[in-house]
């Protein structure tokens, strides 16, 4: 990546809280875990009650970001990485391909228009947040269950 691609763990946590705030406001998700391993790996997990754990992971040295959604069973246990009930950021576009319109995409983009993004990590996180929100709205929950307003 380019400029400013290395980030401290506490800054990663702040940025995730900023870009992914819709998890709390729209889906009542709460943060259930924060993990900082030195300066090289950071992970934050949010839980949408009785439904999903969403893990946001950064391998700092590689500037590799992954978002993984684990489905929770009726006992609150997560699906496994290999399970068909686990979804990865890299797959979101495939799932959404025939489910969203250009208008849906633009509405989601407008939702995030006030979010600042100057560093490469911020751009990476914002892009992931946008994809995740679309995935939650149009694939996992359906568009009628979510607010379609932009943040002020």
CSV table of N, CA and C in Angstrom, one decimal:
chain,number,residue,atom,x,y,z
A,1,UNK,N,0.8,-1.2,0.0
A,1,UNK,CA,0.0,0.0,0.0
A,1,UNK,C,0.9,1.2,0.0
A,2,UNK,N,0.3,2.4,-0.1
A,2,UNK,CA,1.0,3.6,-0.2
A,2,UNK,C,1.2,4.3,1.2
A,3,UNK,N,1.0,5.6,1.2
A,3,UNK,CA,1.2,6.4,2.3
A,3,UNK,C,0.4,6.0,3.5
A,4,UNK,N,1.0,6.1,4.7
A,4,UNK,CA,0.3,5.9,6.0
A,4,UNK,C,-0.4,4.6,6.1
A,5,UNK,N,0.2,3.5,5.6
A,5,UNK,CA,-0.5,2.2,5.6
A,5,UNK,C,-0.3,1.5,6.9
A,6,UNK,N,0.7,1.9,7.7
A,6,UNK,CA,0.9,1.2,9.0
A,6,UNK,C,0.1,1.9,10.1
A,7,UNK,N,-0.5,1.2,11.0
A,7,UNK,CA,-1.4,1.8,11.9
A,7,UNK,C,-1.2,1.2,13.3
A,8,UNK,N,-1.3,2.0,14.4
A,8,UNK,CA,-1.3,1.4,15.7
A,8,UNK,C,-2.6,0.8,16.1
A,9,UNK,N,-2.5,-0.2,17.0
A,9,UNK,CA,-3.7,-1.0,17.4
A,9,UNK,C,-4.9,-0.1,17.9
A,10,UNK,N,-4.5,0.9,18.8
A,10,UNK,CA,-5.6,1.7,19.4
A,10,UNK,C,-6.2,2.6,18.3
A,11,UNK,N,-5.5,3.0,17.3
A,11,UNK,CA,-6.0,3.8,16.2
A,11,UNK,C,-6.9,2.9,15.3
A,12,UNK,N,-6.5,1.6,15.1
A,12,UNK,CA,-7.4,0.7,14.3
A,12,UNK,C,-8.7,0.6,15.0
A,13,UNK,N,-8.7,0.4,16.3
A,13,UNK,CA,-9.9,0.2,17.1
A,13,UNK,C,-10.8,1.5,16.9
A,14,UNK,N,-10.2,2.7,17.0
A,14,UNK,CA,-11.0,3.9,16.9
A,14,UNK,C,-11.6,4.0,15.5
A,15,UNK,N,-10.8,3.6,14.4
A,15,UNK,CA,-11.3,3.7,13.1
A,15,UNK,C,-12.4,2.7,12.8
A,16,UNK,N,-12.3,1.5,13.3
A,16,UNK,CA,-13.3,0.5,13.1
A,16,UNK,C,-14.6,1.0,13.8
A,17,UNK,N,-14.5,1.5,15.0
A,17,UNK,CA,-15.7,2.1,15.7
A,17,UNK,C,-16.3,3.2,14.9
A,18,UNK,N,-15.5,4.0,14.2
A,18,UNK,CA,-16.0,5.1,13.4
A,18,UNK,C,-16.7,4.6,12.1
A,19,UNK,N,-16.0,3.8,11.3
A,19,UNK,CA,-16.5,3.3,10.0
A,19,UNK,C,-17.7,2.3,10.1
A,20,UNK,N,-17.6,1.5,11.2
A,20,UNK,CA,-18.6,0.4,11.3
A,20,UNK,C,-19.7,0.8,12.4
A,21,UNK,N,-19.9,2.0,12.7
A,21,UNK,CA,-20.8,2.4,13.7
A,21,UNK,C,-22.3,2.0,13.4
A,22,UNK,N,-22.5,1.8,12.1
A,22,UNK,CA,-23.9,1.3,11.6
A,22,UNK,C,-24.2,-0.1,12.2
A,23,UNK,N,-23.2,-0.8,12.6
A,23,UNK,CA,-23.5,-2.2,13.2
A,23,UNK,C,-24.3,-2.0,14.4
A,24,UNK,N,-23.9,-1.0,15.2
A,24,UNK,CA,-24.6,-0.7,16.5
A,24,UNK,C,-26.0,0.0,16.2
A,25,UNK,N,-26.0,1.0,15.4
A,25,UNK,CA,-27.2,1.8,15.2
A,25,UNK,C,-28.2,1.1,14.4
A,26,UNK,N,-27.8,0.3,13.4
A,26,UNK,CA,-28.8,-0.3,12.6
A,26,UNK,C,-29.1,-1.8,13.0
A,27,UNK,N,-28.2,-2.5,13.6
A,27,UNK,CA,-28.4,-3.9,13.9
A,27,UNK,C,-28.2,-4.2,15.4
A,28,UNK,N,-28.0,-3.2,16.2
A,28,UNK,CA,-27.8,-3.4,17.6
A,28,UNK,C,-26.7,-4.3,18.0
A,29,UNK,N,-25.6,-4.3,17.2
A,29,UNK,CA,-24.5,-5.1,17.4
A,29,UNK,C,-23.6,-4.5,18.6
A,30,UNK,N,-23.0,-5.4,19.3
A,30,UNK,CA,-22.1,-4.9,20.4
A,30,UNK,C,-20.7,-5.5,20.2
A,31,UNK,N,-19.7,-4.8,20.6
A,31,UNK,CA,-18.4,-5.3,20.5
A,31,UNK,C,-18.2,-6.4,21.5
A,32,UNK,N,-17.7,-7.5,21.1
A,32,UNK,CA,-17.5,-8.6,22.1
A,32,UNK,C,-16.1,-9.0,22.3
A,33,UNK,N,-15.2,-8.5,21.4
A,33,UNK,CA,-13.8,-8.8,21.5
A,33,UNK,C,-12.9,-7.8,20.7
A,34,UNK,N,-11.8,-7.5,21.4
A,34,UNK,CA,-10.7,-6.7,20.7
A,34,UNK,C,-9.4,-7.4,20.9
A,35,UNK,N,-8.7,-7.6,19.9
A,35,UNK,CA,-7.4,-8.3,20.0
A,35,UNK,C,-6.3,-7.5,19.3
A,36,UNK,N,-5.3,-7.2,20.0
A,36,UNK,CA,-4.1,-6.5,19.4
A,36,UNK,C,-2.9,-7.4,19.7
A,37,UNK,N,-2.3,-7.9,18.6
A,37,UNK,CA,-1.1,-8.8,18.8
A,37,UNK,C,0.1,-7.9,18.3
A,38,UNK,N,0.8,-7.3,19.2
A,38,UNK,CA,1.9,-6.5,18.8
A,38,UNK,C,1.5,-5.4,17.9
A,39,UNK,N,2.3,-5.1,16.9
A,39,UNK,CA,1.9,-4.1,15.9
A,39,UNK,C,1.5,-4.8,14.6
A,40,UNK,N,1.3,-6.1,14.6
A,40,UNK,CA,1.1,-6.8,13.3
A,40,UNK,C,-0.3,-7.3,13.0
A,41,UNK,N,-1.1,-7.6,14.0
A,41,UNK,CA,-2.4,-8.2,13.8
A,41,UNK,C,-3.4,-7.6,14.8
A,42,UNK,N,-4.5,-7.1,14.2
A,42,UNK,CA,-5.6,-6.6,15.0
A,42,UNK,C,-6.9,-7.2,14.6
A,43,UNK,N,-7.8,-7.4,15.6
A,43,UNK,CA,-9.0,-8.0,15.3
A,43,UNK,C,-10.1,-7.5,16.3
A,44,UNK,N,-11.2,-7.2,15.7
A,44,UNK,CA,-12.4,-6.7,16.5
A,44,UNK,C,-13.6,-7.5,16.1
A,45,UNK,N,-14.3,-8.0,17.1
A,45,UNK,CA,-15.5,-8.8,16.8
A,45,UNK,C,-16.7,-8.1,17.4
A,46,UNK,N,-17.7,-8.0,16.5
A,46,UNK,CA,-19.0,-7.5,16.9
A,46,UNK,C,-20.0,-8.6,16.8
A,47,UNK,N,-21.1,-8.6,17.7
A,47,UNK,CA,-22.1,-9.6,17.6
A,47,UNK,C,-23.5,-8.9,17.4
A,48,UNK,N,-24.1,-9.4,16.4
A,48,UNK,CA,-25.5,-9.0,16.2
A,48,UNK,C,-26.3,-10.1,17.0
A,49,UNK,N,-27.0,-9.7,18.0
A,49,UNK,CA,-27.6,-10.7,19.0
A,49,UNK,C,-28.4,-11.8,18.3
A,50,UNK,N,-28.1,-13.0,18.7
A,50,UNK,CA,-28.8,-14.2,18.2
A,50,UNK,C,-28.7,-14.4,16.7
A,51,UNK,N,-27.7,-13.9,16.0
A,51,UNK,CA,-27.6,-14.0,14.6
A,51,UNK,C,-26.2,-14.2,14.1
A,52,UNK,N,-25.3,-13.2,14.3
A,52,UNK,CA,-24.0,-13.2,13.6
A,52,UNK,C,-22.9,-12.6,14.5
A,53,UNK,N,-21.7,-13.2,14.4
A,53,UNK,CA,-20.5,-12.5,14.8
A,53,UNK,C,-19.8,-12.0,13.6
A,54,UNK,N,-19.4,-10.7,13.7
A,54,UNK,CA,-18.7,-10.1,12.5
A,54,UNK,C,-17.3,-9.7,13.0
A,55,UNK,N,-16.3,-10.4,12.4
A,55,UNK,CA,-14.9,-10.2,12.8
A,55,UNK,C,-14.2,-9.3,11.7
A,56,UNK,N,-13.6,-8.3,12.2
A,56,UNK,CA,-12.8,-7.3,11.3
A,56,UNK,C,-11.4,-7.5,11.7
A,57,UNK,N,-10.6,-7.9,10.7
A,57,UNK,CA,-9.2,-8.3,11.0
A,57,UNK,C,-8.2,-7.6,10.1
A,58,UNK,N,-7.1,-7.1,10.7
A,58,UNK,CA,-6.1,-6.4,9.9
A,58,UNK,C,-4.7,-7.1,10.1
A,59,UNK,N,-4.1,-7.5,9.1
A,59,UNK,CA,-2.7,-7.9,9.2
A,59,UNK,C,-1.9,-6.7,8.7
A,60,UNK,N,-1.4,-6.0,9.7
A,60,UNK,CA,-0.9,-4.6,9.6
A,60,UNK,C,0.3,-4.6,8.6
A,61,UNK,N,1.2,-5.5,8.7
A,61,UNK,CA,2.4,-5.4,7.9
A,61,UNK,C,2.1,-5.6,6.4
A,62,UNK,N,1.1,-6.4,6.1
A,62,UNK,CA,0.7,-6.6,4.7
A,62,UNK,C,-0.5,-5.7,4.3
A,63,UNK,N,-1.0,-4.9,5.2
A,63,UNK,CA,-2.2,-4.1,4.9
A,63,UNK,C,-3.3,-4.9,4.3
A,64,UNK,N,-3.5,-6.1,4.9
A,64,UNK,CA,-4.5,-7.0,4.5
A,64,UNK,C,-5.7,-7.0,5.5
A,65,UNK,N,-6.8,-6.6,5.0
A,65,UNK,CA,-8.0,-6.5,5.8
A,65,UNK,C,-9.0,-7.6,5.4
A,66,UNK,N,-9.6,-8.3,6.3
A,66,UNK,CA,-10.7,-9.2,6.1
A,66,UNK,C,-11.8,-9.0,7.0
A,67,UNK,N,-13.0,-9.2,6.5
A,67,UNK,CA,-14.2,-9.1,7.3
A,67,UNK,C,-14.9,-10.5,7.2
A,68,UNK,N,-15.1,-11.1,8.3
A,68,UNK,CA,-15.7,-12.5,8.2
A,68,UNK,C,-17.0,-12.4,9.1
A,69,UNK,N,-18.1,-13.0,8.5
A,69,UNK,CA,-19.4,-13.1,9.2
A,69,UNK,C,-19.6,-14.5,9.5
A,70,UNK,N,-19.7,-14.8,10.8
A,70,UNK,CA,-20.0,-16.1,11.3
A,70,UNK,C,-21.4,-16.2,11.8
A,71,UNK,N,-22.2,-17.1,11.2
A,71,UNK,CA,-23.5,-17.4,11.7
A,71,UNK,C,-23.5,-18.0,13.0
A,72,UNK,N,-24.4,-17.6,13.9
A,72,UNK,CA,-24.5,-18.2,15.2
A,72,UNK,C,-25.7,-19.2,15.2
A,73,UNK,N,-25.4,-20.3,15.8
A,73,UNK,CA,-26.5,-21.3,15.9
A,73,UNK,C,-27.4,-21.0,17.1
A,74,UNK,N,-28.4,-21.8,17.3
A,74,UNK,CA,-29.4,-21.5,18.4
A,74,UNK,C,-28.8,-21.5,19.8
A,75,UNK,N,-27.5,-22.0,19.9
A,75,UNK,CA,-26.8,-22.1,21.2
A,75,UNK,C,-25.8,-20.9,21.3
A,76,UNK,N,-25.7,-20.1,20.2
A,76,UNK,CA,-24.8,-19.0,20.2
A,76,UNK,C,-23.4,-19.4,19.8
A,77,UNK,N,-23.3,-20.6,19.2
A,77,UNK,CA,-21.9,-21.0,18.8
A,77,UNK,C,-21.7,-20.6,17.3
A,78,UNK,N,-20.5,-20.2,17.0
A,78,UNK,CA,-20.2,-19.7,15.7
A,78,UNK,C,-20.0,-20.8,14.7
A,79,UNK,N,-20.4,-20.5,13.4
A,79,UNK,CA,-20.0,-21.4,12.3
A,79,UNK,C,-18.5,-21.4,12.2
A,80,UNK,N,-18.0,-22.4,11.5
A,80,UNK,CA,-16.6,-22.5,11.3
A,80,UNK,C,-16.1,-21.8,10.0
A,81,UNK,N,-14.9,-21.6,9.8
A,81,UNK,CA,-14.3,-20.9,8.7
A,81,UNK,C,-14.7,-21.6,7.4
A,82,UNK,N,-14.8,-22.9,7.4
A,82,UNK,CA,-15.1,-23.7,6.2
A,82,UNK,C,-16.6,-23.8,5.9
A,83,UNK,N,-17.4,-23.5,6.9
A,83,UNK,CA,-18.9,-23.7,6.8
A,83,UNK,C,-19.5,-22.8,5.7
A,84,UNK,N,-20.6,-23.3,5.1
A,84,UNK,CA,-21.3,-22.5,4.2
A,84,UNK,C,-22.1,-21.3,4.8
A,85,UNK,N,-22.1,-21.3,6.1
A,85,UNK,CA,-22.8,-20.2,6.9
A,85,UNK,C,-21.8,-19.2,7.3
A,86,UNK,N,-20.6,-19.2,6.8
A,86,UNK,CA,-19.5,-18.2,7.1
A,86,UNK,C,-19.3,-17.4,5.8
A,87,UNK,N,-19.2,-16.1,5.9
A,87,UNK,CA,-19.1,-15.3,4.7
A,87,UNK,C,-17.9,-14.4,4.9
A,88,UNK,N,-17.1,-14.2,3.8
A,88,UNK,CA,-15.9,-13.4,3.8
A,88,UNK,C,-16.0,-12.2,2.9
A,89,UNK,N,-15.4,-11.1,3.3
A,89,UNK,CA,-15.4,-9.9,2.5
A,89,UNK,C,-15.1,-10.1,1.0
A,90,UNK,N,-14.2,-11.0,0.7
A,90,UNK,CA,-13.8,-11.2,-0.7
A,90,UNK,C,-15.0,-11.8,-1.5
A,91,UNK,N,-15.9,-12.4,-0.8
A,91,UNK,CA,-17.1,-13.1,-1.5
A,91,UNK,C,-18.3,-12.2,-1.6
A,92,UNK,N,-18.3,-11.1,-0.9
A,92,UNK,CA,-19.5,-10.2,-0.8
A,92,UNK,C,-20.0,-9.8,-2.2
A,93,UNK,N,-19.1,-9.4,-3.1
A,93,UNK,CA,-19.6,-9.0,-4.4
A,93,UNK,C,-20.3,-10.1,-5.2
A,94,UNK,N,-19.8,-11.4,-5.0
A,94,UNK,CA,-20.4,-12.5,-5.7
A,94,UNK,C,-21.8,-12.7,-5.2
A,95,UNK,N,-22.0,-12.6,-3.9
A,95,UNK,CA,-23.3,-12.8,-3.3
A,95,UNK,C,-24.3,-11.7,-3.7
A,96,UNK,N,-23.8,-10.5,-3.9
A,96,UNK,CA,-24.6,-9.3,-4.2
A,96,UNK,C,-24.9,-9.1,-5.7
A,97,UNK,N,-24.1,-9.8,-6.5
A,97,UNK,CA,-24.1,-9.5,-7.9
A,97,UNK,C,-25.5,-9.2,-8.5
A,98,UNK,N,-26.5,-10.1,-8.3
A,98,UNK,CA,-27.8,-10.0,-8.8
A,98,UNK,C,-28.8,-9.5,-7.9
A,99,UNK,N,-28.4,-9.0,-6.7
A,99,UNK,CA,-29.4,-8.5,-5.7
A,99,UNK,C,-29.5,-7.0,-5.5
A,100,UNK,N,-28.5,-6.3,-6.0
A,100,UNK,CA,-28.6,-4.8,-5.8
A,100,UNK,C,-28.6,-4.1,-7.2
A,101,UNK,N,-29.2,-2.9,-7.1
A,101,UNK,CA,-29.3,-2.1,-8.3
A,101,UNK,C,-28.3,-1.0,-8.2
A,102,UNK,N,-28.1,-0.2,-9.2
A,102,UNK,CA,-27.2,0.9,-9.2
A,102,UNK,C,-27.7,1.9,-8.1
A,103,UNK,N,-29.0,2.1,-8.0
A,103,UNK,CA,-29.6,3.0,-7.0
A,103,UNK,C,-29.3,2.5,-5.6
A,104,UNK,N,-29.4,1.2,-5.4
A,104,UNK,CA,-29.0,0.7,-4.0
A,104,UNK,C,-27.6,1.0,-3.7
A,105,UNK,N,-26.7,0.8,-4.7
A,105,UNK,CA,-25.3,1.1,-4.5
A,105,UNK,C,-25.0,2.6,-4.2
A,106,UNK,N,-25.7,3.4,-4.9
A,106,UNK,CA,-25.5,4.9,-4.8
A,106,UNK,C,-26.1,5.3,-3.4
A,107,UNK,N,-27.2,4.7,-3.0
A,107,UNK,CA,-27.8,5.1,-1.7
A,107,UNK,C,-26.9,4.7,-0.6
A,108,UNK,N,-26.2,3.5,-0.7
A,108,UNK,CA,-25.2,3.1,0.3
A,108,UNK,C,-24.0,4.0,0.3
A,109,UNK,N,-23.6,4.4,-0.9
A,109,UNK,CA,-22.4,5.3,-1.0
A,109,UNK,C,-22.8,6.7,-0.3
A,110,UNK,N,-24.0,7.1,-0.5
A,110,UNK,CA,-24.4,8.4,0.1
A,110,UNK,C,-24.4,8.3,1.6
A,111,UNK,N,-24.8,7.1,2.1
A,111,UNK,CA,-24.8,6.9,3.6
A,111,UNK,C,-23.4,7.2,4.2
A,112,UNK,N,-22.4,6.9,3.4
A,112,UNK,CA,-21.0,7.0,3.9
A,112,UNK,C,-20.3,8.3,3.5
A,113,UNK,N,-21.0,9.2,2.8
A,113,UNK,CA,-20.4,10.3,2.1
A,113,UNK,C,-19.7,11.3,3.1
A,114,UNK,N,-20.1,11.4,4.4
A,114,UNK,CA,-19.5,12.3,5.3
A,114,UNK,C,-18.3,11.7,6.0
A,115,UNK,N,-18.0,10.4,5.8
A,115,UNK,CA,-16.9,9.8,6.5
A,115,UNK,C,-15.6,10.2,5.8
A,116,UNK,N,-14.6,10.7,6.6
A,116,UNK,CA,-13.3,11.1,6.0
A,116,UNK,C,-12.5,9.9,5.7
A,117,UNK,N,-11.6,10.0,4.7
A,117,UNK,CA,-10.7,9.0,4.4
A,117,UNK,C,-9.5,9.6,3.7
A,118,UNK,N,-8.4,9.6,4.4
A,118,UNK,CA,-7.2,10.2,3.8
A,118,UNK,C,-6.1,9.2,3.7
A,119,UNK,N,-6.0,8.3,4.6
A,119,UNK,CA,-4.9,7.3,4.6
A,119,UNK,C,-5.4,6.0,3.9
A,120,UNK,N,-4.4,5.2,3.5
A,120,UNK,CA,-4.8,4.0,2.8
A,120,UNK,C,-5.6,3.1,3.7
A,121,UNK,N,-5.2,3.0,4.9
A,121,UNK,CA,-6.0,2.2,5.9
A,121,UNK,C,-7.4,2.7,6.0
A,122,UNK,N,-7.6,4.0,6.1
A,122,UNK,CA,-9.0,4.5,6.2
A,122,UNK,C,-9.8,4.2,4.9
A,123,UNK,N,-9.1,4.3,3.8
A,123,UNK,CA,-9.8,3.9,2.5
A,123,UNK,C,-10.2,2.4,2.5
A,124,UNK,N,-9.3,1.6,3.0
A,124,UNK,CA,-9.5,0.2,3.1
A,124,UNK,C,-10.7,-0.1,4.0
A,125,UNK,N,-10.7,0.5,5.2
A,125,UNK,CA,-11.8,0.3,6.2
A,125,UNK,C,-13.1,0.8,5.6
A,126,UNK,N,-13.1,2.0,5.0
A,126,UNK,CA,-14.3,2.5,4.5
A,126,UNK,C,-14.9,1.6,3.4
A,127,UNK,N,-14.1,1.1,2.5
A,127,UNK,CA,-14.5,0.2,1.5
A,127,UNK,C,-15.1,-1.0,2.0
A,128,UNK,N,-14.5,-1.6,3.1
A,128,UNK,CA,-15.0,-2.8,3.7
A,128,UNK,C,-16.4,-2.5,4.4
A,129,UNK,N,-16.5,-1.4,5.1
A,129,UNK,CA,-17.7,-1.0,5.7
A,129,UNK,C,-18.8,-0.9,4.7
A,130,UNK,N,-18.6,-0.3,3.6
A,130,UNK,CA,-19.6,-0.1,2.6
A,130,UNK,C,-20.0,-1.5,2.0
A,131,UNK,N,-19.1,-2.3,1.8
A,131,UNK,CA,-19.5,-3.7,1.3
A,131,UNK,C,-20.2,-4.5,2.3
A,132,UNK,N,-19.8,-4.4,3.6
A,132,UNK,CA,-20.5,-5.1,4.7
A,132,UNK,C,-21.9,-4.6,4.8
A,133,UNK,N,-22.1,-3.3,4.8
A,133,UNK,CA,-23.5,-2.8,5.0
A,133,UNK,C,-24.4,-3.3,3.8
A,134,UNK,N,-23.9,-3.2,2.6
A,134,UNK,CA,-24.7,-3.7,1.5
A,134,UNK,C,-25.0,-5.2,1.7
A,135,UNK,N,-24.0,-6.0,2.1
A,135,UNK,CA,-24.2,-7.4,2.3
A,135,UNK,C,-25.2,-7.7,3.3
A,136,UNK,N,-25.2,-7.0,4.4
A,136,UNK,CA,-26.1,-7.2,5.5
A,136,UNK,C,-27.6,-6.8,5.0
A,137,UNK,N,-27.7,-5.7,4.4
A,137,UNK,CA,-29.0,-5.2,3.9
A,137,UNK,C,-29.6,-6.1,2.9
A,138,UNK,N,-28.8,-6.4,1.8
A,138,UNK,CA,-29.4,-7.0,0.7
A,138,UNK,C,-29.3,-8.5,0.6
A,139,UNK,N,-28.4,-9.1,1.4
A,139,UNK,CA,-28.2,-10.5,1.3
A,139,UNK,C,-28.7,-11.2,2.6
A,140,UNK,N,-28.2,-10.8,3.7
A,140,UNK,CA,-28.6,-11.5,5.0
A,140,UNK,C,-30.0,-11.1,5.5
A,141,UNK,N,-30.3,-9.8,5.4
A,141,UNK,CA,-31.5,-9.3,6.0
A,141,UNK,C,-32.7,-8.9,5.1
A,142,UNK,N,-32.4,-8.5,4.0
A,142,UNK,CA,-33.4,-7.9,3.1
A,142,UNK,C,-33.5,-6.4,3.3
A,143,UNK,N,-33.8,-5.7,2.3
A,143,UNK,CA,-33.7,-4.2,2.3
A,143,UNK,C,-34.8,-3.6,3.1
A,144,UNK,N,-35.8,-4.2,3.5
A,144,UNK,CA,-36.9,-3.6,4.3
A,144,UNK,C,-36.6,-3.5,5.7
A,145,UNK,N,-35.5,-4.0,6.2
A,145,UNK,CA,-35.3,-4.1,7.7
A,145,UNK,C,-34.3,-3.0,8.1
A,146,UNK,N,-33.9,-2.1,7.3
A,146,UNK,CA,-32.8,-1.2,7.7
A,146,UNK,C,-33.1,0.2,7.3
A,147,UNK,N,-32.5,1.2,8.0
A,147,UNK,CA,-32.7,2.6,7.7
A,147,UNK,C,-31.8,2.9,6.5
A,148,UNK,N,-32.3,3.7,5.6
A,148,UNK,CA,-31.6,4.1,4.4
A,148,UNK,C,-31.3,5.6,4.4
A,149,UNK,N,-30.8,6.1,5.5
A,149,UNK,CA,-30.5,7.5,5.6
A,149,UNK,C,-29.0,7.7,5.7
A,150,UNK,N,-28.5,8.8,5.3
A,150,UNK,CA,-27.1,9.1,5.4
A,150,UNK,C,-26.8,9.6,6.8
A,151,UNK,N,-25.5,9.5,7.2
A,151,UNK,CA,-25.1,9.9,8.5
A,151,UNK,C,-24.8,11.4,8.4
A,152,UNK,N,-25.1,12.1,9.5
A,152,UNK,CA,-24.8,13.6,9.5
A,152,UNK,C,-23.5,13.8,10.4
